[in-house]
Amino acid sequence: MNIIYHSHSFVEIEIKDGSILIDPFITWNPTIKTNLNSILNKKILSIILTHGHNDHIWDTFKICKKTNCILISTFEISNYFWNEKWLTNLHAMHIGWEFNFGNYIVKFVYATHGWWVADMKSWYTTNPAWIIIRTEEKNIYHAWDTWLTQEMLLLSKYDSIDLAFLPIWWNFTMWIKDAIIATKDFIKPKKVIPIHYNTWNIIKANPKEFIKGVWNIWQIIEIWDSITL
Ligand code: NI
Ligand code: MN
């Protein structure tokens, strides 16, 4: 499988029959290296959302509408898209559950972050989640917006993680020091990609500090990269 980190919160996992998109944020993303049209021209299997903030769900409606891919998210986010956006190809899950979509399994894990869904007019809230995606070959862990929590310790009991995406920004979620602890002590992935930084000034971080912290222990993949697992 091929994994593309499109910047900020947006990851694409290419498996044999198409692409899985996690938190697609293209429009208004100042660091994006692709565009909506090139995403729409791909075979999109599904979009998975970790939580309801705009920098994670922004382009979801357009992509779902155009490709009719399945939207996988929490019960409340699914209800938002069902009731407010009239999307119908939805799969609602929640924390703790895992579901087999054929060539991949998705599991939602508890995260600590904000609950608000979408725009200011929306009254929907939801539990934010991390996600684990299992394919026949690999386990991928996607932590997005969360602080370091002891729930991360549980991961190594259930899964051996081949690749983890961990935020290293500050102000809103965990930052470099926390991400080093998450990598070394909690999740213990084989590879790790630092994410969710330098999109705006408020989330400035130096990935080299993170790399220094886990150097010689884990294989790090730099930002803007793609990897074949
Ligand atoms: Ni957020
Ligand atoms: Mn975010």
Short mmCIF file of C-alpha atoms and ligand atoms in Angstrom, two decimals:
data_model
loop_
_atom_site.label_atom_id
_atom_site.label_comp_id
_atom_site.label_asym_id
_atom_site.label_seq_id
_atom_site.Cartn_x
_atom_site.Cartn_y
_atom_site.Cartn_z
CA MET A 1 0.00 0.00 0.00
CA ASN A 2 1.05 3.59 -0.59
CA ILE A 3 0.51 6.35 1.94
CA ILE A 4 0.54 10.03 1.07
CA TYR A 5 0.70 12.76 3.67
CA HIS A 6 -1.04 15.69 1.97
CA SER A 7 -0.31 18.14 4.83
CA HIS A 8 -2.01 19.37 7.98
CA SER A 9 -4.53 16.68 8.79
CA PHE A 10 -5.00 15.01 5.45
CA VAL A 11 -3.68 11.50 4.78
CA GLU A 12 -4.45 9.28 1.81
CA ILE A 13 -4.02 5.52 1.95
CA GLU A 14 -3.91 3.87 -1.46
CA ILE A 15 -4.86 0.21 -1.32
CA LYS A 16 -5.34 -2.06 -4.30
CA ASP A 17 -8.93 -1.07 -5.15
CA GLY A 18 -8.77 2.66 -4.41
CA SER A 19 -7.98 5.39 -1.88
CA ILE A 20 -9.06 5.94 1.72
CA LEU A 21 -8.98 9.62 2.73
CA ILE A 22 -8.59 10.70 6.33
CA ASP A 23 -9.65 14.24 7.30
CA PRO A 24 -9.46 15.80 3.83
CA PHE A 25 -8.64 19.50 4.17
CA ILE A 26 -7.78 21.03 0.79
CA THR A 27 -9.66 24.29 0.26
CA TRP A 28 -8.26 26.98 2.62
CA ASN A 29 -5.30 24.78 3.53
CA PRO A 30 -2.25 27.02 2.90
CA THR A 31 0.17 24.08 2.90
CA ILE A 32 -1.70 21.70 0.60
CA LYS A 33 0.28 20.19 -2.28
CA THR A 34 -2.61 18.75 -4.21
CA ASN A 35 -5.97 20.13 -5.34
CA LEU A 36 -9.56 19.05 -5.19
CA ASN A 37 -9.74 18.05 -8.85
CA SER A 38 -6.84 15.63 -8.69
CA ILE A 39 -8.42 14.01 -5.62
CA LEU A 40 -11.80 13.82 -7.37
CA ASN A 41 -10.18 12.10 -10.35
CA LYS A 42 -9.04 9.21 -8.17
CA LYS A 43 -11.09 6.18 -7.17
CA ILE A 44 -12.10 7.13 -3.63
CA LEU A 45 -13.38 4.28 -1.46
CA SER A 46 -14.09 6.19 1.73
CA ILE A 47 -13.49 9.24 3.87
CA ILE A 48 -12.80 8.70 7.55
CA LEU A 49 -13.21 11.64 9.94
CA THR A 50 -11.54 11.86 13.34
CA HIS A 51 -13.61 14.78 14.66
CA GLY A 52 -15.82 17.63 13.58
CA HIS A 53 -13.53 20.66 13.34
CA ASN A 54 -13.47 22.53 10.06
CA ASP A 55 -9.79 21.89 9.34
CA HIS A 56 -10.68 18.18 9.24
CA ILE A 57 -14.08 18.02 7.56
CA TRP A 58 -13.92 20.99 5.19
CA ASP A 59 -13.91 19.20 1.79
CA THR A 60 -15.76 16.08 2.90
CA PHE A 61 -19.16 17.08 1.53
CA LYS A 62 -17.82 17.94 -1.94
CA ILE A 63 -15.82 14.72 -2.26
CA CYS A 64 -18.68 12.53 -1.01
CA LYS A 65 -21.20 14.23 -3.28
CA LYS A 66 -18.99 13.88 -6.35
CA THR A 67 -17.60 10.36 -5.80
CA ASN A 68 -20.37 8.80 -3.66
CA CYS A 69 -17.65 7.27 -1.47
CA ILE A 70 -18.73 6.05 1.96
CA LEU A 71 -18.29 8.48 4.85
CA ILE A 72 -17.11 6.75 8.02
CA SER A 73 -17.38 8.81 11.21
CA THR A 74 -18.91 8.98 14.65
CA PHE A 75 -22.68 8.70 15.11
CA GLU A 76 -23.08 12.46 15.64
CA ILE A 77 -20.95 13.53 12.68
CA SER A 78 -22.89 11.07 10.51
CA ASN A 79 -26.12 12.63 11.72
CA TYR A 80 -24.80 16.08 10.87
CA PHE A 81 -24.08 15.02 7.27
CA TRP A 82 -27.38 13.14 7.02
CA ASN A 83 -29.61 15.89 8.40
CA GLU A 84 -27.79 19.05 7.34
CA LYS A 85 -26.08 18.00 4.09
CA TRP A 86 -28.38 15.23 2.87
CA LEU A 87 -25.60 12.69 2.38
CA THR A 88 -26.80 9.09 2.44
CA ASN A 89 -23.74 6.87 1.97
CA LEU A 90 -22.75 6.95 5.63
CA HIS A 91 -21.36 4.51 8.14
CA ALA A 92 -21.73 5.64 11.75
CA MET A 93 -19.45 4.07 14.35
CA HIS A 94 -18.24 5.03 17.78
CA ILE A 95 -15.37 4.78 20.21
CA GLY A 96 -14.21 1.23 20.81
CA TRP A 97 -15.89 -0.40 17.90
CA GLU A 98 -14.20 -1.75 14.79
CA PHE A 99 -15.80 -2.59 11.47
CA ASN A 100 -14.64 -4.61 8.50
CA PHE A 101 -15.12 -2.75 5.21
CA GLY A 102 -13.80 -5.61 3.09
CA ASN A 103 -10.17 -4.83 2.41
CA TYR A 104 -9.68 -2.81 5.57
CA ILE A 105 -10.89 -2.62 9.16
CA VAL A 106 -11.49 0.69 10.92
CA LYS A 107 -11.41 1.11 14.68
CA PHE A 108 -12.20 4.31 16.61
CA VAL A 109 -10.28 5.04 19.81
CA TYR A 110 -10.92 7.70 22.44
CA ALA A 111 -9.10 11.04 22.01
CA THR A 112 -9.09 14.16 24.19
CA HIS A 113 -10.05 17.18 22.14
CA GLY A 114 -12.95 19.53 21.26
CA TRP A 115 -16.44 18.24 20.51
CA TRP A 116 -17.88 20.90 18.25
CA VAL A 117 -18.98 19.77 14.77
CA ALA A 118 -18.68 22.01 11.69
CA ASP A 119 -19.92 25.60 11.56
CA MET A 120 -21.07 27.97 14.29
CA LYS A 121 -24.71 27.31 13.47
CA SER A 122 -24.40 23.60 14.05
CA TRP A 123 -25.56 22.28 17.42
CA TYR A 124 -23.90 18.88 16.87
CA THR A 125 -21.10 17.74 19.16
CA THR A 126 -19.21 14.48 19.19
CA ASN A 127 -16.44 12.55 20.85
CA PRO A 128 -13.21 13.10 18.94
CA ALA A 129 -11.38 9.91 17.98
CA TRP A 130 -8.09 8.47 16.87
CA ILE A 131 -8.38 5.80 14.29
CA ILE A 132 -6.64 2.54 13.57
CA ILE A 133 -6.81 1.13 10.07
CA ARG A 134 -5.91 -2.50 9.57
CA THR A 135 -5.31 -4.04 6.22
CA GLU A 136 -4.04 -7.53 5.47
CA GLU A 137 -0.52 -6.14 5.43
CA LYS A 138 -0.28 -3.33 7.99
CA ASN A 139 -1.73 -1.44 10.96
CA ILE A 140 -1.85 2.33 10.68
CA TYR A 141 -2.55 4.61 13.59
CA HIS A 142 -3.81 8.13 13.08
CA ALA A 143 -3.83 10.33 16.20
CA TRP A 144 -4.82 13.73 14.87
CA ASP A 145 -6.02 16.27 17.39
CA THR A 146 -5.48 14.92 20.87
CA TRP A 147 -3.42 15.41 23.95
CA LEU A 148 -1.18 12.61 25.18
CA THR A 149 -3.42 10.21 27.08
CA GLN A 150 -2.86 6.95 28.88
CA GLU A 151 -5.33 5.29 26.50
CA MET A 152 -2.43 5.26 24.07
CA LEU A 153 -0.80 2.65 26.30
CA LEU A 154 -3.61 0.26 25.46
CA LEU A 155 -2.68 0.28 21.81
CA SER A 156 0.40 -1.84 22.22
CA LYS A 157 -1.77 -4.44 24.01
CA TYR A 158 -4.09 -4.79 21.01
CA ASP A 159 -2.10 -3.93 17.95
CA SER A 160 1.41 -3.72 16.71
CA ILE A 161 1.43 -0.42 14.87
CA ASP A 162 3.43 -0.27 11.65
CA LEU A 163 2.98 3.43 11.04
CA ALA A 164 1.74 6.21 13.34
CA PHE A 165 0.84 9.81 12.57
CA LEU A 166 1.32 12.03 15.62
CA PRO A 167 0.66 15.76 16.03
CA ILE A 168 3.62 17.81 17.24
CA TRP A 169 2.06 21.23 17.36
CA TRP A 170 1.26 23.22 20.49
CA ASN A 171 -1.51 25.41 21.89
CA PHE A 172 -4.35 23.09 20.83
CA THR A 173 -3.08 19.53 21.32
CA MET A 174 -0.01 17.58 22.35
CA TRP A 175 3.32 18.86 21.15
CA ILE A 176 6.83 17.58 20.57
CA LYS A 177 7.62 16.43 24.14
CA ASP A 178 4.32 14.57 24.35
CA ALA A 179 4.71 13.04 20.91
CA ILE A 180 8.13 11.67 21.93
CA ILE A 181 6.57 10.02 25.01
CA ALA A 182 3.67 8.71 22.89
CA THR A 183 6.15 7.20 20.43
CA LYS A 184 8.68 5.71 22.84
CA ASP A 185 6.56 4.69 25.81
CA PHE A 186 2.97 4.30 24.68
CA ILE A 187 2.37 3.41 21.04
CA LYS A 188 5.78 2.04 20.01
CA PRO A 189 5.16 2.17 16.27
CA LYS A 190 7.68 0.85 13.76
CA LYS A 191 7.54 4.13 11.86
CA VAL A 192 6.24 7.55 12.78
CA ILE A 193 5.32 10.67 10.84
CA PRO A 194 5.04 14.02 12.65
CA ILE A 195 1.97 15.94 11.49
CA HIS A 196 -0.32 18.87 12.00
CA TYR A 197 2.15 21.73 12.29
CA ASN A 198 3.26 24.87 10.42
CA THR A 199 -0.07 25.22 8.62
CA TRP A 200 -0.50 28.56 10.38
CA ASN A 201 1.66 30.59 12.78
CA ILE A 202 -0.35 29.44 15.77
CA ILE A 203 0.81 25.86 15.22
CA LYS A 204 4.46 26.44 14.42
CA ALA A 205 6.75 23.54 15.39
CA ASN A 206 10.14 22.25 14.35
CA PRO A 207 9.92 18.56 13.33
CA LYS A 208 13.70 18.23 13.78
CA GLU A 209 13.22 18.51 17.55
CA PHE A 210 10.82 15.58 17.41
CA ILE A 211 13.17 13.60 15.19
CA LYS A 212 16.02 14.28 17.63
CA GLY A 213 13.88 12.94 20.47
CA VAL A 214 13.26 9.57 18.87
CA TRP A 215 16.43 9.39 16.81
CA ASN A 216 18.00 5.97 16.34
CA ILE A 217 14.98 4.32 17.82
CA TRP A 218 12.31 4.75 15.20
CA GLN A 219 12.35 5.30 11.50
CA ILE A 220 10.93 8.75 10.92
CA ILE A 221 9.43 9.86 7.68
CA GLU A 222 9.73 13.58 7.06
CA ILE A 223 6.80 15.82 6.32
CA TRP A 224 5.50 16.12 2.73
CA ASP A 225 6.56 12.59 2.01
CA SER A 226 4.84 9.50 0.86
CA ILE A 227 5.74 5.96 1.80
CA THR A 228 5.09 2.48 0.54
CA LEU A 229 4.51 0.02 3.35
NI NI B 1 -9.44 19.89 16.01
MN MN B 2 -7.15 20.21 13.70
#
